[in-house]
Amino acid sequence: MKIKGPFILPFPTRLYLSIILFLGHFLCGYLLGLPIRSYSIDDATGVPKVEFYSGFDTNQSRELSKEEVAALAVVALSGSVAEATKFEAAKGGENDLRELQNIFRRSEEFLGASIQQDWTRWGALTSYQLIKKYETQYAALVCAFKEGKSVADCITAIESS
């Protein structure tokens, strides 16, 4: 899918903040091996979203293994972490936390409150480490997105930087 572009991203519009969150999900999901199906911008809300190829995206009733919960916890929190990294505060992370809670509910193993807190901290730390380690790739992804590149071109931008 190709998004019409190029995008001019003034600071700090709501769309710009949404894109920072979205690209955090995109980058961390890709780095953790989740194949990206598509990305789009919702016509009604103007909020960008990324969709991954996976059994757990399409089958919301299937329980998740510990490994799947781990990867998805990182991806769920990566938007808020990207925003906090860029702006030193995260104001748009409510959806990330709701998604994380849905992931916890689908775990094969029961996750009590203290375990959920530990997974949340670990997911946030891991996503932070990925975003900081791959800052150059994140910047290349932002440029590719601003230019309206396809998913394949966005991945090329990540891999070639």
PDB file of C-alpha atoms in Angstrom:
ATOM      1  CA  MET A   1       0.000   0.000   0.000  1.00  0.00           C
ATOM      2  CA  LYS A   2       1.270   3.447  -0.802  1.00  0.00           C
ATOM      3  CA  ILE A   3       0.225   6.496   1.188  1.00  0.00           C
ATOM      4  CA  LYS A   4      -0.158   9.706  -0.745  1.00  0.00           C
ATOM      5  CA  GLY A   5       2.617  12.080   0.119  1.00  0.00           C
ATOM      6  CA  PRO A   6       4.889  13.808   0.592  1.00  0.00           C
ATOM      7  CA  PHE A   7       3.879  14.844   4.073  1.00  0.00           C
ATOM      8  CA  ILE A   8       4.913  18.114   5.637  1.00  0.00           C
ATOM      9  CA  LEU A   9       5.101  17.501   9.361  1.00  0.00           C
ATOM     10  CA  PRO A  10       4.922  20.734  11.335  1.00  0.00           C
ATOM     11  CA  PHE A  11       5.861  20.568  14.985  1.00  0.00           C
ATOM     12  CA  PRO A  12       3.961  19.583  17.130  1.00  0.00           C
ATOM     13  CA  THR A  13       0.627  18.917  15.440  1.00  0.00           C
ATOM     14  CA  ARG A  14      -1.557  16.026  16.515  1.00  0.00           C
ATOM     15  CA  LEU A  15      -0.800  14.272  13.219  1.00  0.00           C
ATOM     16  CA  TYR A  16       2.936  14.669  13.801  1.00  0.00           C
ATOM     17  CA  LEU A  17       2.624  13.165  17.285  1.00  0.00           C
ATOM     18  CA  SER A  18       0.537  10.313  15.872  1.00  0.00           C
ATOM     19  CA  ILE A  19       3.166   9.648  13.220  1.00  0.00           C
ATOM     20  CA  ILE A  20       5.943   9.529  15.825  1.00  0.00           C
ATOM     21  CA  LEU A  21       3.941   6.921  17.772  1.00  0.00           C
ATOM     22  CA  PHE A  22       3.051   4.974  14.641  1.00  0.00           C
ATOM     23  CA  LEU A  23       6.614   4.821  13.367  1.00  0.00           C
ATOM     24  CA  GLY A  24       7.797   3.586  16.766  1.00  0.00           C
ATOM     25  CA  HIS A  25       5.392   0.647  16.380  1.00  0.00           C
ATOM     26  CA  PHE A  26       6.515   0.111  12.785  1.00  0.00           C
ATOM     27  CA  LEU A  27      10.249   0.107  13.586  1.00  0.00           C
ATOM     28  CA  CYS A  28      10.104  -2.039  16.728  1.00  0.00           C
ATOM     29  CA  GLY A  29       7.681  -4.515  15.169  1.00  0.00           C
ATOM     30  CA  TYR A  30       9.943  -4.872  12.166  1.00  0.00           C
ATOM     31  CA  LEU A  31      13.076  -5.235  14.315  1.00  0.00           C
ATOM     32  CA  LEU A  32      11.370  -7.966  16.358  1.00  0.00           C
ATOM     33  CA  GLY A  33      10.534  -9.936  13.235  1.00  0.00           C
ATOM     34  CA  LEU A  34       6.854  -9.105  12.831  1.00  0.00           C
ATOM     35  CA  PRO A  35       6.243  -8.864   9.077  1.00  0.00           C
ATOM     36  CA  ILE A  36       4.443  -5.656   8.153  1.00  0.00           C
ATOM     37  CA  ARG A  37       1.298  -6.116   6.083  1.00  0.00           C
ATOM     38  CA  SER A  38       0.407  -2.475   5.530  1.00  0.00           C
ATOM     39  CA  TYR A  39       0.226   0.985   6.947  1.00  0.00           C
ATOM     40  CA  SER A  40      -2.446   3.569   6.416  1.00  0.00           C
ATOM     41  CA  ILE A  41      -3.957   6.749   7.734  1.00  0.00           C
ATOM     42  CA  ASP A  42      -7.537   6.487   8.935  1.00  0.00           C
ATOM     43  CA  ASP A  43      -9.659   8.837   6.817  1.00  0.00           C
ATOM     44  CA  ALA A  44     -12.015   9.654   9.695  1.00  0.00           C
ATOM     45  CA  THR A  45      -9.452  10.327  12.424  1.00  0.00           C
ATOM     46  CA  GLY A  46      -6.292  11.034  10.464  1.00  0.00           C
ATOM     47  CA  VAL A  47      -4.417   8.644  12.746  1.00  0.00           C
ATOM     48  CA  PRO A  48      -1.797   6.405  11.120  1.00  0.00           C
ATOM     49  CA  LYS A  49      -1.737   2.693  11.901  1.00  0.00           C
ATOM     50  CA  VAL A  50       0.430  -0.289  11.055  1.00  0.00           C
ATOM     51  CA  GLU A  51      -0.856  -3.808  10.495  1.00  0.00           C
ATOM     52  CA  PHE A  52       1.384  -6.849  10.902  1.00  0.00           C
ATOM     53  CA  TYR A  53       1.065 -10.278   9.303  1.00  0.00           C
ATOM     54  CA  SER A  54       0.456 -12.707  12.113  1.00  0.00           C
ATOM     55  CA  GLY A  55      -1.948 -15.243  13.506  1.00  0.00           C
ATOM     56  CA  PHE A  56      -2.543 -13.119  16.572  1.00  0.00           C
ATOM     57  CA  ASP A  57      -3.686 -10.066  14.553  1.00  0.00           C
ATOM     58  CA  THR A  58      -6.449 -11.911  12.750  1.00  0.00           C
ATOM     59  CA  ASN A  59      -7.486 -14.401  15.436  1.00  0.00           C
ATOM     60  CA  GLN A  60      -8.288 -12.270  18.466  1.00  0.00           C
ATOM     61  CA  SER A  61      -9.529 -15.273  20.463  1.00  0.00           C
ATOM     62  CA  ARG A  62      -6.319 -17.309  20.314  1.00  0.00           C
ATOM     63  CA  GLU A  63      -4.178 -17.303  23.426  1.00  0.00           C
ATOM     64  CA  LEU A  64      -0.671 -15.902  23.138  1.00  0.00           C
ATOM     65  CA  SER A  65       2.526 -17.673  24.112  1.00  0.00           C
ATOM     66  CA  LYS A  66       5.044 -16.065  26.433  1.00  0.00           C
ATOM     67  CA  GLU A  67       7.248 -15.191  23.428  1.00  0.00           C
ATOM     68  CA  GLU A  68       4.345 -13.554  21.591  1.00  0.00           C
ATOM     69  CA  VAL A  69       3.375 -11.564  24.685  1.00  0.00           C
ATOM     70  CA  ALA A  70       6.983 -10.395  25.019  1.00  0.00           C
ATOM     71  CA  ALA A  71       7.258  -9.192  21.417  1.00  0.00           C
ATOM     72  CA  LEU A  72       3.843  -7.579  21.434  1.00  0.00           C
ATOM     73  CA  ALA A  73       4.487  -5.820  24.760  1.00  0.00           C
ATOM     74  CA  VAL A  74       7.503  -4.130  23.201  1.00  0.00           C
ATOM     75  CA  VAL A  75       5.580  -3.175  20.056  1.00  0.00           C
ATOM     76  CA  ALA A  76       2.557  -1.940  22.035  1.00  0.00           C
ATOM     77  CA  LEU A  77       4.703   0.391  24.150  1.00  0.00           C
ATOM     78  CA  SER A  78       7.057   1.514  21.396  1.00  0.00           C
ATOM     79  CA  GLY A  79       4.786   4.328  20.228  1.00  0.00           C
ATOM     80  CA  SER A  80       4.677   5.998  23.628  1.00  0.00           C
ATOM     81  CA  VAL A  81       8.379   5.412  24.116  1.00  0.00           C
ATOM     82  CA  ALA A  82       9.170   6.955  20.714  1.00  0.00           C
ATOM     83  CA  GLU A  83       7.095  10.001  21.633  1.00  0.00           C
ATOM     84  CA  ALA A  84       8.748  10.320  25.051  1.00  0.00           C
ATOM     85  CA  THR A  85      12.178   9.923  23.464  1.00  0.00           C
ATOM     86  CA  LYS A  86      11.461  12.636  20.912  1.00  0.00           C
ATOM     87  CA  PHE A  87       9.561  15.116  23.125  1.00  0.00           C
ATOM     88  CA  GLU A  88      10.515  14.092  26.691  1.00  0.00           C
ATOM     89  CA  ALA A  89       6.839  13.381  27.413  1.00  0.00           C
ATOM     90  CA  ALA A  90       4.256  10.934  26.094  1.00  0.00           C
ATOM     91  CA  LYS A  91       0.733  12.278  25.818  1.00  0.00           C
ATOM     92  CA  GLY A  92      -0.642   9.956  23.172  1.00  0.00           C
ATOM     93  CA  GLY A  93      -0.069   6.585  24.790  1.00  0.00           C
ATOM     94  CA  GLU A  94      -3.530   5.712  26.079  1.00  0.00           C
ATOM     95  CA  ASN A  95      -4.173   3.416  23.129  1.00  0.00           C
ATOM     96  CA  ASP A  96      -0.789   1.768  23.630  1.00  0.00           C
ATOM     97  CA  LEU A  97      -1.679   0.895  27.226  1.00  0.00           C
ATOM     98  CA  ARG A  98      -5.115  -0.396  26.194  1.00  0.00           C
ATOM     99  CA  GLU A  99      -3.501  -2.580  23.550  1.00  0.00           C
ATOM    100  CA  LEU A 100      -0.994  -3.856  26.095  1.00  0.00           C
ATOM    101  CA  GLN A 101      -3.829  -4.767  28.464  1.00  0.00           C
ATOM    102  CA  ASN A 102      -5.545  -6.692  25.652  1.00  0.00           C
ATOM    103  CA  ILE A 103      -2.297  -8.561  25.012  1.00  0.00           C
ATOM    104  CA  PHE A 104      -2.020  -9.495  28.698  1.00  0.00           C
ATOM    105  CA  ARG A 105      -5.604 -10.797  28.703  1.00  0.00           C
ATOM    106  CA  ARG A 106      -4.784 -13.135  25.839  1.00  0.00           C
ATOM    107  CA  SER A 107      -1.725 -14.690  27.491  1.00  0.00           C
ATOM    108  CA  GLU A 108      -1.743 -18.494  27.853  1.00  0.00           C
ATOM    109  CA  GLU A 109      -0.420 -18.017  31.374  1.00  0.00           C
ATOM    110  CA  PHE A 110      -2.242 -15.950  33.969  1.00  0.00           C
ATOM    111  CA  LEU A 111      -0.479 -12.622  34.441  1.00  0.00           C
ATOM    112  CA  GLY A 112      -1.181 -11.069  37.816  1.00  0.00           C
ATOM    113  CA  ALA A 113      -0.791  -7.367  38.517  1.00  0.00           C
ATOM    114  CA  SER A 114       2.859  -7.527  39.583  1.00  0.00           C
ATOM    115  CA  ILE A 115       3.809  -9.630  36.547  1.00  0.00           C
ATOM    116  CA  GLN A 116       1.971  -7.196  34.272  1.00  0.00           C
ATOM    117  CA  GLN A 117       3.909  -4.315  35.831  1.00  0.00           C
ATOM    118  CA  ASP A 118       7.174  -6.166  35.240  1.00  0.00           C
ATOM    119  CA  TRP A 119       6.241  -6.901  31.597  1.00  0.00           C
ATOM    120  CA  THR A 120       5.246  -3.265  31.122  1.00  0.00           C
ATOM    121  CA  ARG A 121       8.570  -2.007  32.475  1.00  0.00           C
ATOM    122  CA  TRP A 122      10.479  -4.568  30.435  1.00  0.00           C
ATOM    123  CA  GLY A 123       8.522  -3.735  27.262  1.00  0.00           C
ATOM    124  CA  ALA A 124       9.109  -0.013  27.706  1.00  0.00           C
ATOM    125  CA  LEU A 125      12.822  -0.487  28.409  1.00  0.00           C
ATOM    126  CA  THR A 126      13.296  -2.826  25.460  1.00  0.00           C
ATOM    127  CA  SER A 127      11.458  -0.529  23.067  1.00  0.00           C
ATOM    128  CA  TYR A 128      13.549   2.405  24.341  1.00  0.00           C
ATOM    129  CA  GLN A 129      16.759   0.454  23.782  1.00  0.00           C
ATOM    130  CA  LEU A 130      15.677  -0.479  20.237  1.00  0.00           C
ATOM    131  CA  ILE A 131      14.654   3.073  19.336  1.00  0.00           C
ATOM    132  CA  LYS A 132      17.909   4.535  20.700  1.00  0.00           C
ATOM    133  CA  LYS A 133      20.090   1.854  19.108  1.00  0.00           C
ATOM    134  CA  TYR A 134      18.376   2.283  15.743  1.00  0.00           C
ATOM    135  CA  GLU A 135      17.983   6.083  15.720  1.00  0.00           C
ATOM    136  CA  THR A 136      19.480   6.342  12.247  1.00  0.00           C
ATOM    137  CA  GLN A 137      17.045   3.752  10.913  1.00  0.00           C
ATOM    138  CA  TYR A 138      14.160   5.502  12.687  1.00  0.00           C
ATOM    139  CA  ALA A 139      15.128   8.800  11.021  1.00  0.00           C
ATOM    140  CA  ALA A 140      15.281   7.053   7.636  1.00  0.00           C
ATOM    141  CA  LEU A 141      11.837   5.564   8.283  1.00  0.00           C
ATOM    142  CA  VAL A 142      10.447   9.023   9.112  1.00  0.00           C
ATOM    143  CA  CYS A 143      11.853  10.361   5.832  1.00  0.00           C
ATOM    144  CA  ALA A 144      10.435   7.441   3.848  1.00  0.00           C
ATOM    145  CA  PHE A 145       7.023   7.915   5.448  1.00  0.00           C
ATOM    146  CA  LYS A 146       7.079  11.667   4.810  1.00  0.00           C
ATOM    147  CA  GLU A 147       7.740  10.892   1.141  1.00  0.00           C
ATOM    148  CA  GLY A 148       4.746   8.523   1.004  1.00  0.00           C
ATOM    149  CA  LYS A 149       6.872   5.443   0.353  1.00  0.00           C
ATOM    150  CA  SER A 150       5.434   1.926   0.229  1.00  0.00           C
ATOM    151  CA  VAL A 151       5.949  -0.609   3.025  1.00  0.00           C
ATOM    152  CA  ALA A 152       8.705  -2.255   0.986  1.00  0.00           C
ATOM    153  CA  ASP A 153      10.426   1.111   0.478  1.00  0.00           C
ATOM    154  CA  CYS A 154      10.107   1.920   4.195  1.00  0.00           C
ATOM    155  CA  ILE A 155      11.745  -1.411   5.022  1.00  0.00           C
ATOM    156  CA  THR A 156      14.485  -0.681   2.470  1.00  0.00           C
ATOM    157  CA  ALA A 157      15.056   2.665   4.194  1.00  0.00           C
ATOM    158  CA  ILE A 158      15.446   0.884   7.539  1.00  0.00           C
ATOM    159  CA  GLU A 159      17.782  -1.773   6.166  1.00  0.00           C
ATOM    160  CA  SER A 160      19.971   0.539   4.098  1.00  0.00           C
ATOM    161  CA  SER A 161      20.662   3.130   6.795  1.00  0.00           C
TER     162      SER A 161
END
